[in-house]
Coordinates of C-alpha atoms and ligand atoms in Angstrom, one line a residue:
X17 CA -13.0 16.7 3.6
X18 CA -9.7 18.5 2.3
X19 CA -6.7 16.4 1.2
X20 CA -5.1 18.3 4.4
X21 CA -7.3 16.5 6.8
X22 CA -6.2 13.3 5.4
X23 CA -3.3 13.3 7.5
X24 CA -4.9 14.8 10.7
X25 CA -5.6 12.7 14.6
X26 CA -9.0 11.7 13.7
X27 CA -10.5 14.3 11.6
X28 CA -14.0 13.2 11.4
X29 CA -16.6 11.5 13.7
X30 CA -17.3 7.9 12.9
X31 CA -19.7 6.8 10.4
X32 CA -22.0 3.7 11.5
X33 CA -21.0 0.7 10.1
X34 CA -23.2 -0.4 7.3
X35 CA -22.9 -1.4 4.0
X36 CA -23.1 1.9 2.3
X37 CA -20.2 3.2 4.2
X38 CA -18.3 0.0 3.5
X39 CA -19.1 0.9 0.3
X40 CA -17.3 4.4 0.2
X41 CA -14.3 2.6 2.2
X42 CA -13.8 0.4 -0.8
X43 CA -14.7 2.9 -3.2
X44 CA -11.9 4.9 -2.2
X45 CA -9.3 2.1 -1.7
X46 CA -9.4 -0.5 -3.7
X47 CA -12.1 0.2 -6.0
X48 CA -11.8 0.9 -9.8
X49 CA -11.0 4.7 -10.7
X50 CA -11.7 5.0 -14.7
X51 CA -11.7 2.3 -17.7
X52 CA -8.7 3.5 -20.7
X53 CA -9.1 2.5 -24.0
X54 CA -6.6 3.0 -26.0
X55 CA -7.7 1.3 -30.4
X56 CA -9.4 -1.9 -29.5
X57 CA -7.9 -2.6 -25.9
X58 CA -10.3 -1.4 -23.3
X59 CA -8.1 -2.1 -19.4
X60 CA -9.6 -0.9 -15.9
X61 CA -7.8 1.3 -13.3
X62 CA -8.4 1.3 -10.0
X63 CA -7.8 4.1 -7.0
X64 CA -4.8 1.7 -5.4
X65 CA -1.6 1.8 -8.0
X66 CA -0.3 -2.1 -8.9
X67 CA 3.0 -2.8 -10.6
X68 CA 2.4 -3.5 -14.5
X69 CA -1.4 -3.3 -13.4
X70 CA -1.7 -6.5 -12.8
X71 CA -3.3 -6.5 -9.4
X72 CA -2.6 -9.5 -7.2
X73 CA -3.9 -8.0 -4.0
X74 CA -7.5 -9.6 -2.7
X75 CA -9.2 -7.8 0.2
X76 CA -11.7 -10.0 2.6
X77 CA -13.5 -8.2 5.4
X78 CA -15.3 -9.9 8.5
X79 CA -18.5 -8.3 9.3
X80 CA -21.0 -8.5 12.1
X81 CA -24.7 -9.0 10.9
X82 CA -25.8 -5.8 8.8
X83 CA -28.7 -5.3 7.3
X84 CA -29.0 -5.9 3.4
X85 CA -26.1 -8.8 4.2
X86 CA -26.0 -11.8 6.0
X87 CA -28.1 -12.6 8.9
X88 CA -25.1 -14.2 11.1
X89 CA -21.5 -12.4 11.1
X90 CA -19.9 -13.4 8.0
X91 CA -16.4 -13.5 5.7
X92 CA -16.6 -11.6 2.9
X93 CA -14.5 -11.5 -0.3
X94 CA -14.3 -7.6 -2.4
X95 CA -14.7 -7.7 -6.3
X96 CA -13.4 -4.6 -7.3
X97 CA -14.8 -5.4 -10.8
X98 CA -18.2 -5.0 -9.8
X99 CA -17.4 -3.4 -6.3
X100 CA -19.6 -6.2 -4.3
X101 CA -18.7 -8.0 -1.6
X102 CA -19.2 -11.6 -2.1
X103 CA -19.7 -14.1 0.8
X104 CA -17.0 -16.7 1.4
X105 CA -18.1 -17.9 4.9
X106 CA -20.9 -17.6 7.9
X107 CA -19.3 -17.8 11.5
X108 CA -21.8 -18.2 14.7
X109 CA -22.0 -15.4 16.7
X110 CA -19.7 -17.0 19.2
X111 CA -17.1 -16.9 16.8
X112 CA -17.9 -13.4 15.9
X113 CA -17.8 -12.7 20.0
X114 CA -14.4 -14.3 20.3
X115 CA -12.8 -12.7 17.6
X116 CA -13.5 -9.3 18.4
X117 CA -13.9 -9.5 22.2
X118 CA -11.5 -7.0 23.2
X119 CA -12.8 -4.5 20.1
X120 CA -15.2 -1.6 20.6
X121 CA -18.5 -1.8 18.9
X122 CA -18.7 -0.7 15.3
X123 CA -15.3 -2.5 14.7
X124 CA -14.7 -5.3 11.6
X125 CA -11.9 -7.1 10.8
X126 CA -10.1 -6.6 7.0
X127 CA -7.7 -9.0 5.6
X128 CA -5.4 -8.9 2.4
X129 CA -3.9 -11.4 0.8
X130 CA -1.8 -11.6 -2.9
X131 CA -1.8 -14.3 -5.4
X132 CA 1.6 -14.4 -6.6
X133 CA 0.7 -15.7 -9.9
X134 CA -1.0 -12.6 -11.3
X135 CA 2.4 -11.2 -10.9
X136 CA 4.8 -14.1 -11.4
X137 CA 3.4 -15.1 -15.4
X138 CA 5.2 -12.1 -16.2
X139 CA 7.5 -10.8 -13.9
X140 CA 8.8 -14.1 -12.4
X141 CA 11.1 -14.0 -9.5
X142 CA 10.9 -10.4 -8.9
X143 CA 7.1 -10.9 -8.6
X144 CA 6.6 -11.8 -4.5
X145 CA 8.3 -7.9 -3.8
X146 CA 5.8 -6.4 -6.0
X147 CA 3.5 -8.2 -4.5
X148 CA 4.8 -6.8 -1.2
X149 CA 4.6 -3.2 -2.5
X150 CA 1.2 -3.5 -3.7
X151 CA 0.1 -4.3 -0.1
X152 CA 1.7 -1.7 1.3
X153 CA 0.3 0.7 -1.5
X154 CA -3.4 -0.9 -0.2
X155 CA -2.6 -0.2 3.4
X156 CA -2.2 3.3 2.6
X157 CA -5.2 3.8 0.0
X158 CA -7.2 1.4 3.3
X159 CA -6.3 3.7 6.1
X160 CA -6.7 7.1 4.1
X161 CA -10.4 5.8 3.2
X162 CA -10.8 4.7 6.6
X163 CA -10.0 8.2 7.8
X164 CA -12.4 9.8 5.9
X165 CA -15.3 7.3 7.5
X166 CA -14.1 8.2 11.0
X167 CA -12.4 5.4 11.2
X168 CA -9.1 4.1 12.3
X169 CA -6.8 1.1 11.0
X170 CA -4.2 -0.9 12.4
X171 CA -2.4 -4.0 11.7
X172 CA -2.7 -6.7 14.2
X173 CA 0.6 -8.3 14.9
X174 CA -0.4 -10.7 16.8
X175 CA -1.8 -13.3 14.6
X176 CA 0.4 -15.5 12.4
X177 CA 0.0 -16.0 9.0
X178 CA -1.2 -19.3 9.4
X179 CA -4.0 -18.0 11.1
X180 CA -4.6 -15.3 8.8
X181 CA -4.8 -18.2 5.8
X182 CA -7.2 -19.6 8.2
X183 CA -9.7 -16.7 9.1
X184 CA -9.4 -15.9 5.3
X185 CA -10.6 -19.1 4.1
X186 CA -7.1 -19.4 1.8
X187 CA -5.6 -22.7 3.8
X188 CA -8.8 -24.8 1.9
X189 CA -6.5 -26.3 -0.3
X190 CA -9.1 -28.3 -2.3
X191 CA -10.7 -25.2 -3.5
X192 CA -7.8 -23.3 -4.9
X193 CA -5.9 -24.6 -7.9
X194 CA -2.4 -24.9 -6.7
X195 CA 0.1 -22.7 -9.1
X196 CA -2.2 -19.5 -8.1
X197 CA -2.8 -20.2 -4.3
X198 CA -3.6 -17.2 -2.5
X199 CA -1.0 -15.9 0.0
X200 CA -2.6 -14.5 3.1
X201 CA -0.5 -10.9 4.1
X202 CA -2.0 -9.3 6.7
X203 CA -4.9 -8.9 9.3
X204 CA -6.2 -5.6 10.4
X205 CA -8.3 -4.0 12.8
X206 CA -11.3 -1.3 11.5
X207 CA -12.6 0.6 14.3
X208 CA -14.8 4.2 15.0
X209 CA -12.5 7.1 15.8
X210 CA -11.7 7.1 19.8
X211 CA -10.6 10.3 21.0
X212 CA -7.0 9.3 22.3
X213 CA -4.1 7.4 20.2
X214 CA -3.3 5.5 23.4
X215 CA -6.4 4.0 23.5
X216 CA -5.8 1.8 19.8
X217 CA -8.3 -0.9 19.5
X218 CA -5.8 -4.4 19.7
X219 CA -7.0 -8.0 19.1
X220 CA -5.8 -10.8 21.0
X221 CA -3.8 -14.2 19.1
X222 CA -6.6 -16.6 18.9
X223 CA -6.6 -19.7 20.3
X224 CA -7.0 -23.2 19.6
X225 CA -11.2 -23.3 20.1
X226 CA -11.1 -20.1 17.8
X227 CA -9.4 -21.8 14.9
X228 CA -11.6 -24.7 15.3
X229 CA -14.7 -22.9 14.9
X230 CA -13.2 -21.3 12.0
X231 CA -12.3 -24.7 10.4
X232 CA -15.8 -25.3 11.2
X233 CA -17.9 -22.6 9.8
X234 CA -20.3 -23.1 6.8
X235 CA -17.6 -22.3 3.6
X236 CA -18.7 -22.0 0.0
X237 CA -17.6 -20.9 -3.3
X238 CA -14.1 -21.5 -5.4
X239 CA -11.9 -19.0 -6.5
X240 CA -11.9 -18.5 -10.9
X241 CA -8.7 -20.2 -12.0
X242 CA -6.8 -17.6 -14.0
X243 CA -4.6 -19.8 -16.5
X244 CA -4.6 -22.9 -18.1
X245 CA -0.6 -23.5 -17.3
X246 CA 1.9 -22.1 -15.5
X247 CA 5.5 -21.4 -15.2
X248 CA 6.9 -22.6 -11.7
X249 CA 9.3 -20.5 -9.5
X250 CA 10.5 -22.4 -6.7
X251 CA 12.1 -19.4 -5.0
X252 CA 9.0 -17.5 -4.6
X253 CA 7.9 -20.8 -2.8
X254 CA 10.7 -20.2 -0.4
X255 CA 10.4 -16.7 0.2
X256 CA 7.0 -17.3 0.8
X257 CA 7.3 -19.6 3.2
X258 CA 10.5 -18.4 4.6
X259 CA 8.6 -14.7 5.4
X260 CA 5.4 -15.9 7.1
X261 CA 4.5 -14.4 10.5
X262 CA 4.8 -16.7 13.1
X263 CA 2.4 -15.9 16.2
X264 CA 3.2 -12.6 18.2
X265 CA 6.6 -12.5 16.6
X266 CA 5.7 -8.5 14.9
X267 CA 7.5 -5.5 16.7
X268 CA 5.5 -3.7 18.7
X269 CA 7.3 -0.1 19.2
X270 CA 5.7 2.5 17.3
X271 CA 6.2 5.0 15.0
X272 CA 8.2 7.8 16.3
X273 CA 6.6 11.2 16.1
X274 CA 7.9 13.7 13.6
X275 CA 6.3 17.5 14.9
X276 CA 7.7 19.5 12.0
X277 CA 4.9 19.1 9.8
X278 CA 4.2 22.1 7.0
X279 CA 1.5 23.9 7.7
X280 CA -1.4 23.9 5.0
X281 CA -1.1 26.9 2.4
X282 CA -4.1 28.2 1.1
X283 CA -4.3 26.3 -1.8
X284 CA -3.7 22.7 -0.1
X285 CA -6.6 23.5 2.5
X286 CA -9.0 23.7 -0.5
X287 CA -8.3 20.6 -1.8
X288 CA -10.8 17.8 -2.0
X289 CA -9.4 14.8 -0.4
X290 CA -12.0 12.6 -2.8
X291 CA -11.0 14.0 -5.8
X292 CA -6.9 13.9 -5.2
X293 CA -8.2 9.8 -4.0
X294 CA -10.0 9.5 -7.6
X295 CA -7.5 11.0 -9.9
X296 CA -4.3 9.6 -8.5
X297 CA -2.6 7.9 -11.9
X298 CA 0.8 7.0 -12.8
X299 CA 2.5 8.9 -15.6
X300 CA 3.6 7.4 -18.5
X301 CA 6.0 10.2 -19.4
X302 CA 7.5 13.5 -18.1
X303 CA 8.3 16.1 -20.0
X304 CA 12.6 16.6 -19.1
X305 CA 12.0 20.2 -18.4
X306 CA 9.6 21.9 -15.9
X307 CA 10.6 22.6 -12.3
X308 CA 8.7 22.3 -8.8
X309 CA 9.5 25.3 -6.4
X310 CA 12.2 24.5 -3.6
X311 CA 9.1 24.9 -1.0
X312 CA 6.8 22.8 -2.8
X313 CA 9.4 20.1 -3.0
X314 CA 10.2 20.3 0.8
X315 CA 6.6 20.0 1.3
X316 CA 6.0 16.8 -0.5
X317 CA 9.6 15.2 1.0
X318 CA 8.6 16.1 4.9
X319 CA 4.6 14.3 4.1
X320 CA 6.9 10.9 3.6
X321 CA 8.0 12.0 7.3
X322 CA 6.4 9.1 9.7
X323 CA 3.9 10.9 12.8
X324 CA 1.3 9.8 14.8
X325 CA -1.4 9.9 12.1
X326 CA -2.5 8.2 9.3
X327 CA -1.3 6.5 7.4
X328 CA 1.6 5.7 9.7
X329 CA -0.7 4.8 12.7
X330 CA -2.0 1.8 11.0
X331 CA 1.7 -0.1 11.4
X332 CA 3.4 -1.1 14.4
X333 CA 6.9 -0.7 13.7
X334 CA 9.1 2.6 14.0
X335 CA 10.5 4.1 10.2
X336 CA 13.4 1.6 8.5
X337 CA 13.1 3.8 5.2
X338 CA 15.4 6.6 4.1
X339 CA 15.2 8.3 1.1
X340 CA 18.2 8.4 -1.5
X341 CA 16.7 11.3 -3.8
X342 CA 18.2 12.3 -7.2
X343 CA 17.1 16.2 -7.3
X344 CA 17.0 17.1 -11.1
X345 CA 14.8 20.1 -11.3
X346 CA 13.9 21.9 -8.1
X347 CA 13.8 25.7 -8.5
X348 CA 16.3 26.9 -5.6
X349 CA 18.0 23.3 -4.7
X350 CA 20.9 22.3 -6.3
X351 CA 21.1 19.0 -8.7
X352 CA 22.3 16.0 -6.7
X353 CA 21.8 13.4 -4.7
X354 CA 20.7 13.6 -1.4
X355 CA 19.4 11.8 1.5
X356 CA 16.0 12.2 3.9
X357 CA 16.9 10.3 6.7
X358 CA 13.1 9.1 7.9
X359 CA 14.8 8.5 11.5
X360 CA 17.1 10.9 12.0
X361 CA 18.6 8.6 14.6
X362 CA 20.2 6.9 12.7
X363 CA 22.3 9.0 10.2
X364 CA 25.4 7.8 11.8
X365 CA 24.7 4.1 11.2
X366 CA 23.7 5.3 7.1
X367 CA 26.6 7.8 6.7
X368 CA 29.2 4.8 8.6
X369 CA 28.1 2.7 5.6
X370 CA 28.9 5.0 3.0
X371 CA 31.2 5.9 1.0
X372 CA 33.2 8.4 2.6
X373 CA 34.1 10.6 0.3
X374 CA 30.1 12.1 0.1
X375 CA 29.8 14.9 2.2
X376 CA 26.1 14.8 4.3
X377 CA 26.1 18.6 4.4
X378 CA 22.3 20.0 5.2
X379 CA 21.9 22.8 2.7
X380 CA 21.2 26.0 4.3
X381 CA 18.1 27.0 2.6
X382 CA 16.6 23.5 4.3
X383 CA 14.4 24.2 7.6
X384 CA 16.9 22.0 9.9
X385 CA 14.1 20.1 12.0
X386 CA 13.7 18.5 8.1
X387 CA 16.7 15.4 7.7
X388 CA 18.0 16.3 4.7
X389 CA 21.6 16.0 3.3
X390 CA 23.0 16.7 0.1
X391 CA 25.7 13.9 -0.5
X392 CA 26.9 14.9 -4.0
X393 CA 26.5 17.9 -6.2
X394 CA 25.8 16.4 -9.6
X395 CA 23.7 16.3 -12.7
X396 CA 22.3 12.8 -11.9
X397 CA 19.7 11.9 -14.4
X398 CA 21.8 10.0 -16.3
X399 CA 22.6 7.9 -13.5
X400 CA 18.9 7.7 -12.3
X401 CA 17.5 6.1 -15.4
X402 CA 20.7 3.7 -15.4
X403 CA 19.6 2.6 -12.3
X404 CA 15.7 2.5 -12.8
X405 CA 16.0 0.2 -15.6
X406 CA 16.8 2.8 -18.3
X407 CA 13.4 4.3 -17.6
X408 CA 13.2 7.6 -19.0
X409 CA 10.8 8.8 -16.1
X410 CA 13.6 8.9 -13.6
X411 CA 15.3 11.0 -15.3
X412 CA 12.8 13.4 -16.4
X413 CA 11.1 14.6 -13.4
X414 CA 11.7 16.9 -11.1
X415 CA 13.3 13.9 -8.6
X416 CA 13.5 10.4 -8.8
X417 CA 14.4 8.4 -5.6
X418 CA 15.6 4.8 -4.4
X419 CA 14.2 4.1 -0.9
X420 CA 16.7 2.6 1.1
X421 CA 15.7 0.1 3.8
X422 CA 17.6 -1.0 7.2
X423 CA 17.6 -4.5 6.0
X424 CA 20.0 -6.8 7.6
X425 CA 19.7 -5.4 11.4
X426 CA 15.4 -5.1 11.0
X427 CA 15.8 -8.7 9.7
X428 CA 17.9 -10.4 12.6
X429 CA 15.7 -7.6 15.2
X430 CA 12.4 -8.8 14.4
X431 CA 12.7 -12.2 11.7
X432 CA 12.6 -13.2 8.4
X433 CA 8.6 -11.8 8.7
X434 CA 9.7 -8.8 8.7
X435 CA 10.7 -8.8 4.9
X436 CA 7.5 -8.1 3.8
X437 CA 7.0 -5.5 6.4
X438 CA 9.7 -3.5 5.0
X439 CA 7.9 -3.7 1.4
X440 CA 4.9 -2.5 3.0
X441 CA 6.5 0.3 4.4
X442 CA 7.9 1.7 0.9
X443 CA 4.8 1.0 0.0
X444 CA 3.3 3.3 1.7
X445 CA 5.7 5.6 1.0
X446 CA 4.6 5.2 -2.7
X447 CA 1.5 6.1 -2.3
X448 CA 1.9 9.1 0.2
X449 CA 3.9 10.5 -2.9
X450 CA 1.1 9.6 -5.5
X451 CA -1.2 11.9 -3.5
X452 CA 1.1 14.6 -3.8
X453 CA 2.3 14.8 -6.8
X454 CA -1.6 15.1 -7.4
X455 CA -2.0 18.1 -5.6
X456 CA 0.7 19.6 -6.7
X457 CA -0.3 19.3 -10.1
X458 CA 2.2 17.2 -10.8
X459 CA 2.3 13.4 -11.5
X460 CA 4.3 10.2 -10.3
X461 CA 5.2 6.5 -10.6
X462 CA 6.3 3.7 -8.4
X463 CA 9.4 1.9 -10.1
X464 CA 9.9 -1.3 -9.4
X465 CA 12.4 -2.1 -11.9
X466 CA 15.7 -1.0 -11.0
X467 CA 18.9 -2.5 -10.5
X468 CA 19.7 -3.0 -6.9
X469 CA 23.6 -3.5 -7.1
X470 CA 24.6 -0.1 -8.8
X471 CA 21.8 1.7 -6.7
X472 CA 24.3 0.6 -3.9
X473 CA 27.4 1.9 -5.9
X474 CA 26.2 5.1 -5.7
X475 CA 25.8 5.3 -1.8
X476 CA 29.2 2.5 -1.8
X477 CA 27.1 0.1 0.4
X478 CA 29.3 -2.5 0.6
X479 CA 27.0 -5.7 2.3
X480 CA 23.1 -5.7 3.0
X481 CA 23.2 -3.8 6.0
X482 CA 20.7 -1.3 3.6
X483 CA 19.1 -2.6 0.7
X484 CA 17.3 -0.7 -1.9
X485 CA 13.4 -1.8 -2.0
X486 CA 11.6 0.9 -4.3
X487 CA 12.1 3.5 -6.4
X488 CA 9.8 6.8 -7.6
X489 CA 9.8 9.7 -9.6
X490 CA 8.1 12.8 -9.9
X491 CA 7.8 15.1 -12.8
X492 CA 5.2 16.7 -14.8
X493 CA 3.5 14.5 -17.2
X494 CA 3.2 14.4 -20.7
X495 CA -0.3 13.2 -21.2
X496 CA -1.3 10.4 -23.9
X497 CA -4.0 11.8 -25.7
X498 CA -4.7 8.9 -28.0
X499 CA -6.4 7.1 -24.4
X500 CA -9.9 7.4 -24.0
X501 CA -11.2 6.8 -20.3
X502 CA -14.5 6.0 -18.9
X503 CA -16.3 6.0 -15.5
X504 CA -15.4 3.1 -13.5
X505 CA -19.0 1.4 -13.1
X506 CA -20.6 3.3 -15.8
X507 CA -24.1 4.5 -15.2
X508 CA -25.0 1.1 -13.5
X509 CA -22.9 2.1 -10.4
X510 CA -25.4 5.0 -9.9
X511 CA -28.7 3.4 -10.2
X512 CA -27.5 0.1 -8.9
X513 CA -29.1 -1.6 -6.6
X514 CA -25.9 -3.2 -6.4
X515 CA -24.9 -6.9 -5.1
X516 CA -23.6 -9.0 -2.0
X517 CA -23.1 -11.9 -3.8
X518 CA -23.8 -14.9 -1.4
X519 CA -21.2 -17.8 -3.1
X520 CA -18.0 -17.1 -4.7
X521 CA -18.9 -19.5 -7.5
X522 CA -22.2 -18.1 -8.5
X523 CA -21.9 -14.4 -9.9
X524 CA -25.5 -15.0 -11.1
X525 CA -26.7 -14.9 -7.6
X526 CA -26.6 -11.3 -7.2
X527 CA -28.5 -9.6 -3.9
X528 CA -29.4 -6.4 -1.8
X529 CA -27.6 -3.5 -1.5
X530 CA -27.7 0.5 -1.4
X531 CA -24.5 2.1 -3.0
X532 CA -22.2 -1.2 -3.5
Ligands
FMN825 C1 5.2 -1.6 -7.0 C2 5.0 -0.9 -8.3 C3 6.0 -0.9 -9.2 C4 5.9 -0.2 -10.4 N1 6.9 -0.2 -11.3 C5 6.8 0.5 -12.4 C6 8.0 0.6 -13.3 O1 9.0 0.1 -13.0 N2 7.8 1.4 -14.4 C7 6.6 2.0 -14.7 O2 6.5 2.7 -15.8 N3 5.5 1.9 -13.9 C8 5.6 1.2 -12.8 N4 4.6 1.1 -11.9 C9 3.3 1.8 -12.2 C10 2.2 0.8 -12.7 O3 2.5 0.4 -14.0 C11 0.8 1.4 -12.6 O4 0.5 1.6 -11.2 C12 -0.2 0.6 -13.2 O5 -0.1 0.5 -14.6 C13 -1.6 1.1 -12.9 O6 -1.7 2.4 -13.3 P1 -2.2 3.5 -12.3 O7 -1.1 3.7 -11.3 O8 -2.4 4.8 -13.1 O9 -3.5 3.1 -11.7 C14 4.7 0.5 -10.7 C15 3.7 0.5 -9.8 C16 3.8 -0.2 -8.6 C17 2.7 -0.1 -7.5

């Protein structure tokens, strides 16, 4: 499949669900990409990007009976480490009936949760939004390997987070140690390829004879603990608790199309969707001098356009992103700052926050059904690395850029939920622009780090009307070549006959499987 078709209605017909193509859907998610090594320290990669590398997104699927795996439908849990699945829970097929009622055959149910700690040890009160980013970087990485099985993804709005901790097994109290409880995130929807986008597989909010048979199913296994002690932040607590989804409370417009998409070139048609999946990497450091053409940079900008398609189709609410971009080196566009307005409707709100003295002018060698506005001529890099944390890399790319959300109005419109939605969505923003900066030979980073105040200075945002969420840059990379890497599973991941492990306690109790 070419990297093209990634971002094409439906590309592909559906591959039967079955535990080798569950497999590849992991495989090119959230599975490991390449061990480094780098003197004595040896650290696994993996194909989704995590802040620091740290990782605190957990993945659960719900599965029908398949053969290889459990005779009755089951809840599973992924181990990237080993790429199983290991089983957390067996539901009756009653349960399994009710929960997927209004589905079409072929459909399972995915779930993703975080566990804050991973993050918070080190990054502390910052930690719950990279948290959020990372699950918005795994919707992405989910819903392209979803395309490439045939397969659609959506979110389903309509369960609360409650209910999600529920399903997921992560409400068990008892079996988690308290200072690295899991926080369920989301619930989504896996189904075969239909032929129309109207018809988008939806499940309904389950009721109270669902949850019960939940509670009731036959659990096992404990999560590992990860530290002996732990630092305690309150406020993550209460942001926590503060952004959980309440039942049916999610927006339910959707994205609004974008038609202006660039055509594939030659050489983007010929690129292996796999292999830009596999290689995506953060860069550690650009080198301050080469350019990307003006075209080539359009190209990338207009992909982080929302459309019908993936990866957009797998959320329910329309774009609240715009892009504040620092242009440093793009041959044939001046240095400066500029704006992408993701929903061009709503420039006048954006520009009626700003400072007025930038000037919104659409430079003429722009295609005009493309939103963008140069607000400042300037040689920005200093100012970019300023704002990124004194990061080098946001200065020495071709363009860094700050993502700036409709906060305050998305917040009172939908709820306090909706927080974390607006995470996800620069999240998957992040790793749209991970997959090109791959295939244009170029390499990029998700920057968490950055200082949100004097981001604002720059656009003279006055309140939080629109907050700064993420930032990114883009640059060609100067490559470490002290770091060794390695395949991700070695030569066991070829011959193995792999494992569904049947209790999360007992790794010993390997089983079954083709290609897992
Ligand atoms: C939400 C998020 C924030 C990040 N912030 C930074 C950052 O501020 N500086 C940086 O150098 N790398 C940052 N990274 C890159 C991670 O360090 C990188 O993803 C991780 O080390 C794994 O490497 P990989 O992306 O090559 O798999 C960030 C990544 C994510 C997803």
């Amino acid at each position: 499949m070419t990297y093209e078709q990634l971002y094409e209605a439906r590309p592909l017909p559906p591959l039967e669900l079955h535990l080798d193509s569950l497999a590849d859907f992991f495989r090119y998610s959230l599975a490991l990409s390449a061990w480094k090594q780098a003197g004595e320290n040896r650290w696994a990669l993996r194909i989704n990007p995590s802040s620091g590398n740290l990782h605190p997104t957990e993945a659960y699927v719900v599965l029908p009976p398949l053969p290889g795996a459990s005779a009755s439908p089951a809840l599973y849990h992924y181990v990237s480490e080993s790429h199983v699945l290991e089983q957390r829970a067996s539901f009756t097929d009653d349960t399994w009936q009710r929960l997927t009622t209004s589905l079409p055959a072929g459909s399972f149910l995915l779930g993703l949760s975080s566990v804050v700690w991973r993050e918070a040890w080190k990054y502390g009160e910052r930690s719950f939004r990279y948290c959020q980013h990372d699950i918005g970087h795994a919707i992405a990485a989910l819903r392209f390997a979803a395309v490439l099985s045939g397969w659609t993804l959506r979110l389903v709005p309509s369960w609360s987070t409650e209910e999600i901790a529920q399903l997921l097994g992560l409400n068990r109290t008892g079996e988690f140690c308290v200072e690295e409880q899991e926080e369920a995130e989301l619930l989504a929807v896996v189904s075969p390829n239909d032929t129309s986008h109207e018809n988008t597989p939806r499940i309904l909010p389950p009721d109270e004879a669902l949850m019960q048979q939940i509670r009731d199913a036959s659990w096992r296994g404990r999560p590992n603990q990860l530290s002996a002690s732990h630092v305690d932040w309150p406020v993550i607590d209460e942001v926590a608790v503060a952004t959980r989804m309440p039942r049916t409370a999610a927006p339910t417009e959707s994205m609004p199309s974008f038609g202006a998409r660039s055509p594939a070139t030659d050489d983007h048609s010929s690129i292996d969707a796999l292999q830009i999946i596999s290689q995506r990497r953060s860069c550690l450091a650009l080198d301050g001098v080469s350019e990307i053409p003006r075209e080539q940079f359009l190209r990338v900008i207009m992909r982080t356009m929302p459309g019908p398609d993936a990866p957009w189709d797998a959320v329910h609410w329309p774009p609240k992103i715009h892009l504040l971009l620092f242009v440093h080196r793009v041959n044939g566009l001046q240095p400066g700052v500029y704006m992408l307005m993701r929903d061009r409707a709503k420039t006048d709100v954006l520009k009626a926050a700003c400072d007025g003295a930038l000037i919104w002018q659409a430079p003429p060698e722009v295609p005009t059904e493309l939103p963008l506005y140069m607000l400042r001529a300037a040689d920005c890099r200093d100012t970019a690395r300023t704002l990124s944390c004194h990061q080098d890399i946001a200065a020495d790319g071709f363009f860094s850029l700050g993502m700036i959300a409709e906060f305050a109005g998305s917040i009172r419109q939908y709820g306090p939920s909706f927080y974390r939605n607006l995470f996800w969505e620069a999240g998957i923003i992040g790793q749209v622009l991970y997959l090109e900066a791959e295939t244009a030979g170029a390499r990029s980073t998700g920057i968490g780090c950055f200082f949100d105040d004097p981001v604002h200075d720059v656009l003279g945002l006055k309140d939080d009307q629109f907050q700064s969420l993420y930032h990114f840059t883009m640059g060609m990379p100067v490559e470490d070549n002290r770091l060794q890497s390695w395949p991700p599973y070695g030569e066991t991941e070829l011959r193995s006959s792999g494992g569904i492990l049947d209790d999360k306690s007992d790794k010993s109790n390997s089983l079954t499987r083709g290609s897992f």
